Amino acid sequence: NSRDPEHRKVQSEFLGKSSKSLVLYIMTGEFGTDDDNTLLKRVAESMAVGGKQSKDRFIFVVNKLDDRKKEDGDTEYTLERVRSYLKTHGIANPNLFPAAALPALNLRLLASGTKVDEDTMDETEMKVRKLNRNETLHFETYASLPSSIRGDIDQQLTEAKENENAGYEALIHTGITSVEAAVRQY
């Protein structure tokens, strides 16, 4: 949270040094606060120092895209708006990852056998159907990934479909497995 003074101090230390630490910048489809603008300016300055490796350490996760309505535009439209917004802050060609983190968490809780309340169960079942049937919510297809990693994820998706594992298929569509793959690659 960029409004937390301690978090802001840690951010400044990571961004101000020649650190090569991975930075996950989490945002939603709604953006543009003053806090966001100030932080993005510092991110852009940090990305400009050190070349490609410095740029590659920043992963921009656009979360909660599963909650968007048709009138908000499809995923590609939203990601273009995010790219344009980041470009106005000096961040060109960002590593963008659309995501639906809460459904991914709930799917993993259910897969692990963790007890969840009925509302969470119902909501998760609805999200599984929504993510699997709506191609604009197949967030893995929009992720900034190299082709080899994309191929691995496509293989996992094929196996989930062959095994009729709708929950794992939906988990891949949440985009979280793509974010995890990018983190592992870094």
mmCIF file of C-alpha atoms in Angstrom:
data_model
loop_
_atom_site.group_PDB
_atom_site.id
_atom_site.type_symbol
_atom_site.label_atom_id
_atom_site.label_comp_id
_atom_site.label_asym_id
_atom_site.label_seq_id
_atom_site.Cartn_x
_atom_site.Cartn_y
_atom_site.Cartn_z
ATOM 1 C CA ASN A 1 0.000 0.000 0.000
ATOM 2 C CA SER A 2 1.691 3.183 -1.176
ATOM 3 C CA ARG A 3 -0.034 5.177 1.597
ATOM 4 C CA ASP A 4 1.702 3.205 4.372
ATOM 5 C CA PRO A 5 4.806 5.222 5.412
ATOM 6 C CA GLU A 6 6.858 2.114 6.247
ATOM 7 C CA HIS A 7 5.958 0.500 2.924
ATOM 8 C CA ARG A 8 6.839 3.724 1.109
ATOM 9 C CA LYS A 9 10.267 3.729 2.832
ATOM 10 C CA VAL A 10 10.962 0.132 1.733
ATOM 11 C CA GLN A 11 9.785 0.965 -1.800
ATOM 12 C CA SER A 12 12.150 3.910 -2.005
ATOM 13 C CA GLU A 13 15.066 1.786 -0.840
ATOM 14 C CA PHE A 14 14.388 -0.897 -3.457
ATOM 15 C CA LEU A 15 13.736 1.567 -6.253
ATOM 16 C CA GLY A 16 16.546 3.958 -5.343
ATOM 17 C CA LYS A 17 19.343 1.407 -5.219
ATOM 18 C CA SER A 18 20.721 -0.592 -8.081
ATOM 19 C CA SER A 19 18.779 -3.485 -6.602
ATOM 20 C CA LYS A 20 17.922 -6.328 -8.908
ATOM 21 C CA SER A 21 15.060 -7.509 -6.700
ATOM 22 C CA LEU A 22 11.876 -8.535 -8.439
ATOM 23 C CA VAL A 23 9.105 -5.966 -8.064
ATOM 24 C CA LEU A 24 5.443 -6.936 -8.392
ATOM 25 C CA TYR A 25 3.361 -3.848 -9.014
ATOM 26 C CA ILE A 26 -0.248 -4.783 -8.282
ATOM 27 C CA MET A 27 -2.970 -2.631 -9.770
ATOM 28 C CA THR A 28 -6.608 -2.964 -10.745
ATOM 29 C CA GLY A 29 -8.378 -1.951 -13.949
ATOM 30 C CA GLU A 30 -9.199 1.367 -12.285
ATOM 31 C CA PHE A 31 -6.081 3.457 -11.846
ATOM 32 C CA GLY A 32 -4.788 7.006 -11.691
ATOM 33 C CA THR A 33 -4.605 8.085 -8.042
ATOM 34 C CA ASP A 34 -2.018 10.670 -6.954
ATOM 35 C CA ASP A 35 -0.258 7.997 -4.860
ATOM 36 C CA ASP A 36 -0.150 5.775 -7.923
ATOM 37 C CA ASN A 37 1.198 8.594 -10.114
ATOM 38 C CA THR A 38 3.998 9.411 -7.661
ATOM 39 C CA LEU A 39 5.036 5.787 -7.275
ATOM 40 C CA LEU A 40 4.941 5.142 -11.027
ATOM 41 C CA LYS A 41 7.259 8.093 -11.586
ATOM 42 C CA ARG A 42 9.780 6.494 -9.213
ATOM 43 C CA VAL A 43 9.281 3.097 -10.891
ATOM 44 C CA ALA A 44 9.913 4.605 -14.338
ATOM 45 C CA GLU A 45 13.107 6.257 -13.087
ATOM 46 C CA SER A 46 14.300 2.965 -11.619
ATOM 47 C CA MET A 47 13.465 1.068 -14.808
ATOM 48 C CA ALA A 48 15.466 3.556 -16.886
ATOM 49 C CA VAL A 49 18.684 2.727 -15.021
ATOM 50 C CA GLY A 50 20.419 -0.546 -15.827
ATOM 51 C CA GLY A 51 18.954 -1.578 -19.165
ATOM 52 C CA LYS A 52 16.843 -4.658 -19.937
ATOM 53 C CA GLN A 53 17.552 -6.484 -16.677
ATOM 54 C CA SER A 54 16.340 -3.484 -14.713
ATOM 55 C CA LYS A 55 13.149 -3.301 -16.803
ATOM 56 C CA ASP A 56 12.507 -7.061 -16.620
ATOM 57 C CA ARG A 57 12.478 -7.060 -12.827
ATOM 58 C CA PHE A 58 9.159 -5.178 -12.858
ATOM 59 C CA ILE A 59 6.005 -7.234 -13.280
ATOM 60 C CA PHE A 60 2.749 -5.292 -13.481
ATOM 61 C CA VAL A 61 -0.182 -7.431 -12.307
ATOM 62 C CA VAL A 62 -3.612 -6.080 -13.223
ATOM 63 C CA ASN A 63 -5.829 -7.800 -10.677
ATOM 64 C CA LYS A 64 -9.586 -8.266 -10.277
ATOM 65 C CA LEU A 65 -10.248 -8.398 -14.004
ATOM 66 C CA ASP A 66 -12.726 -11.228 -13.456
ATOM 67 C CA ASP A 67 -15.083 -8.716 -11.816
ATOM 68 C CA ARG A 68 -15.278 -6.400 -14.819
ATOM 69 C CA LYS A 69 -18.562 -6.106 -16.677
ATOM 70 C CA LYS A 70 -19.113 -6.118 -20.451
ATOM 71 C CA GLU A 71 -19.613 -2.347 -20.441
ATOM 72 C CA ASP A 72 -16.086 -1.973 -18.968
ATOM 73 C CA GLY A 73 -14.649 -3.425 -22.178
ATOM 74 C CA ASP A 74 -12.892 -6.714 -22.759
ATOM 75 C CA THR A 75 -9.515 -7.724 -21.364
ATOM 76 C CA GLU A 76 -7.535 -6.501 -24.366
ATOM 77 C CA TYR A 77 -9.196 -3.073 -24.157
ATOM 78 C CA THR A 78 -8.406 -2.832 -20.438
ATOM 79 C CA LEU A 79 -4.780 -3.884 -20.957
ATOM 80 C CA GLU A 80 -4.392 -1.295 -23.745
ATOM 81 C CA ARG A 81 -5.678 1.366 -21.344
ATOM 82 C CA VAL A 82 -3.182 0.182 -18.719
ATOM 83 C CA ARG A 83 -0.321 0.224 -21.272
ATOM 84 C CA SER A 84 -1.296 3.745 -22.327
ATOM 85 C CA TYR A 85 -1.513 4.874 -18.703
ATOM 86 C CA LEU A 86 1.903 3.405 -17.891
ATOM 87 C CA LYS A 87 3.390 4.955 -21.030
ATOM 88 C CA THR A 88 2.278 8.416 -19.872
ATOM 89 C CA HIS A 89 4.448 7.746 -16.821
ATOM 90 C CA GLY A 90 7.477 6.776 -18.898
ATOM 91 C CA ILE A 91 6.955 3.017 -18.737
ATOM 92 C CA ALA A 92 6.937 1.604 -22.262
ATOM 93 C CA ASN A 93 6.311 -2.069 -23.054
ATOM 94 C CA PRO A 94 5.606 -3.179 -19.472
ATOM 95 C CA ASN A 95 5.497 -6.832 -18.459
ATOM 96 C CA LEU A 96 1.719 -7.031 -17.991
ATOM 97 C CA PHE A 97 -0.121 -9.888 -16.339
ATOM 98 C CA PRO A 98 -3.915 -9.795 -16.047
ATOM 99 C CA ALA A 99 -5.135 -11.751 -13.048
ATOM 100 C CA ALA A 100 -7.964 -12.866 -10.809
ATOM 101 C CA ALA A 101 -6.193 -13.551 -7.511
ATOM 102 C CA LEU A 102 -9.170 -14.248 -5.230
ATOM 103 C CA PRO A 103 -10.631 -17.025 -7.397
ATOM 104 C CA ALA A 104 -7.127 -18.538 -7.635
ATOM 105 C CA LEU A 105 -6.788 -18.492 -3.856
ATOM 106 C CA ASN A 106 -10.224 -20.056 -3.378
ATOM 107 C CA LEU A 107 -9.505 -22.761 -5.969
ATOM 108 C CA ARG A 108 -6.264 -23.641 -4.193
ATOM 109 C CA LEU A 109 -7.968 -23.717 -0.814
ATOM 110 C CA LEU A 110 -10.587 -26.107 -2.163
ATOM 111 C CA ALA A 111 -7.978 -28.276 -3.905
ATOM 112 C CA SER A 112 -6.031 -28.579 -0.659
ATOM 113 C CA GLY A 113 -9.101 -29.764 1.233
ATOM 114 C CA THR A 114 -9.381 -26.626 3.348
ATOM 115 C CA LYS A 115 -12.883 -26.079 4.645
ATOM 116 C CA VAL A 116 -14.540 -22.980 3.238
ATOM 117 C CA ASP A 117 -17.974 -21.523 3.898
ATOM 118 C CA GLU A 118 -20.892 -22.115 1.554
ATOM 119 C CA ASP A 119 -20.749 -18.607 0.089
ATOM 120 C CA THR A 120 -17.099 -19.069 -0.880
ATOM 121 C CA MET A 121 -17.915 -22.469 -2.348
ATOM 122 C CA ASP A 122 -20.821 -21.075 -4.404
ATOM 123 C CA GLU A 123 -18.822 -18.062 -5.543
ATOM 124 C CA THR A 124 -15.900 -20.253 -6.587
ATOM 125 C CA GLU A 125 -18.117 -22.635 -8.561
ATOM 126 C CA MET A 126 -19.609 -19.644 -10.392
ATOM 127 C CA LYS A 127 -16.119 -18.236 -11.123
ATOM 128 C CA VAL A 128 -14.954 -21.603 -12.484
ATOM 129 C CA ARG A 129 -17.809 -21.611 -14.993
ATOM 130 C CA LYS A 130 -17.260 -17.942 -15.879
ATOM 131 C CA LEU A 131 -13.480 -18.276 -16.344
ATOM 132 C CA ASN A 132 -13.712 -21.471 -18.382
ATOM 133 C CA ARG A 133 -16.443 -20.385 -20.788
ATOM 134 C CA ASN A 134 -15.450 -16.753 -21.416
ATOM 135 C CA GLU A 135 -12.342 -16.566 -23.627
ATOM 136 C CA THR A 136 -11.706 -12.918 -22.755
ATOM 137 C CA LEU A 137 -11.114 -14.151 -19.196
ATOM 138 C CA HIS A 138 -8.394 -16.600 -20.242
ATOM 139 C CA PHE A 139 -5.784 -14.305 -18.716
ATOM 140 C CA GLU A 140 -2.855 -16.610 -19.429
ATOM 141 C CA THR A 141 -3.183 -15.744 -23.125
ATOM 142 C CA TYR A 142 -2.435 -12.052 -22.438
ATOM 143 C CA ALA A 143 0.551 -12.547 -20.121
ATOM 144 C CA SER A 144 3.996 -11.188 -21.021
ATOM 145 C CA LEU A 145 5.733 -14.556 -21.173
ATOM 146 C CA PRO A 146 8.385 -16.112 -23.426
ATOM 147 C CA SER A 147 7.079 -18.778 -25.798
ATOM 148 C CA SER A 148 8.740 -21.653 -23.893
ATOM 149 C CA ILE A 149 6.896 -20.810 -20.671
ATOM 150 C CA ARG A 150 3.693 -20.127 -22.591
ATOM 151 C CA GLY A 151 4.062 -23.614 -24.099
ATOM 152 C CA ASP A 152 4.377 -25.163 -20.632
ATOM 153 C CA ILE A 153 1.213 -23.396 -19.480
ATOM 154 C CA ASP A 154 -0.628 -24.425 -22.648
ATOM 155 C CA GLN A 155 0.394 -28.042 -21.955
ATOM 156 C CA GLN A 156 -0.952 -27.812 -18.396
ATOM 157 C CA LEU A 157 -4.197 -26.391 -19.778
ATOM 158 C CA THR A 158 -4.496 -29.211 -22.317
ATOM 159 C CA GLU A 159 -3.981 -31.795 -19.550
ATOM 160 C CA ALA A 160 -6.589 -30.109 -17.338
ATOM 161 C CA LYS A 161 -9.125 -30.241 -20.176
ATOM 162 C CA GLU A 162 -8.289 -33.867 -21.038
ATOM 163 C CA ASN A 163 -8.704 -34.830 -17.372
ATOM 164 C CA GLU A 164 -11.914 -32.794 -17.161
ATOM 165 C CA ASN A 165 -10.436 -30.865 -14.259
ATOM 166 C CA ALA A 166 -12.505 -27.679 -14.523
ATOM 167 C CA GLY A 167 -11.006 -26.263 -11.315
ATOM 168 C CA TYR A 168 -7.412 -26.522 -12.549
ATOM 169 C CA GLU A 169 -8.428 -25.181 -15.959
ATOM 170 C CA ALA A 170 -9.991 -22.150 -14.247
ATOM 171 C CA LEU A 171 -6.891 -21.735 -12.059
ATOM 172 C CA ILE A 172 -4.753 -21.415 -15.196
ATOM 173 C CA HIS A 173 -7.235 -18.921 -16.648
ATOM 174 C CA THR A 174 -6.934 -16.730 -13.508
ATOM 175 C CA GLY A 175 -3.467 -15.731 -14.736
ATOM 176 C CA ILE A 176 -1.872 -16.493 -11.381
ATOM 177 C CA THR A 177 0.047 -19.485 -12.758
ATOM 178 C CA SER A 178 1.482 -17.117 -15.388
ATOM 179 C CA VAL A 179 2.590 -14.660 -12.708
ATOM 180 C CA GLU A 180 4.178 -17.522 -10.753
ATOM 181 C CA ALA A 181 5.995 -18.713 -13.886
ATOM 182 C CA ALA A 182 7.365 -15.207 -14.467
ATOM 183 C CA VAL A 183 8.548 -15.016 -10.861
ATOM 184 C CA ARG A 184 10.260 -18.399 -11.156
ATOM 185 C CA GLN A 185 11.883 -17.350 -14.416
ATOM 186 C CA TYR A 186 13.274 -14.186 -12.850
#
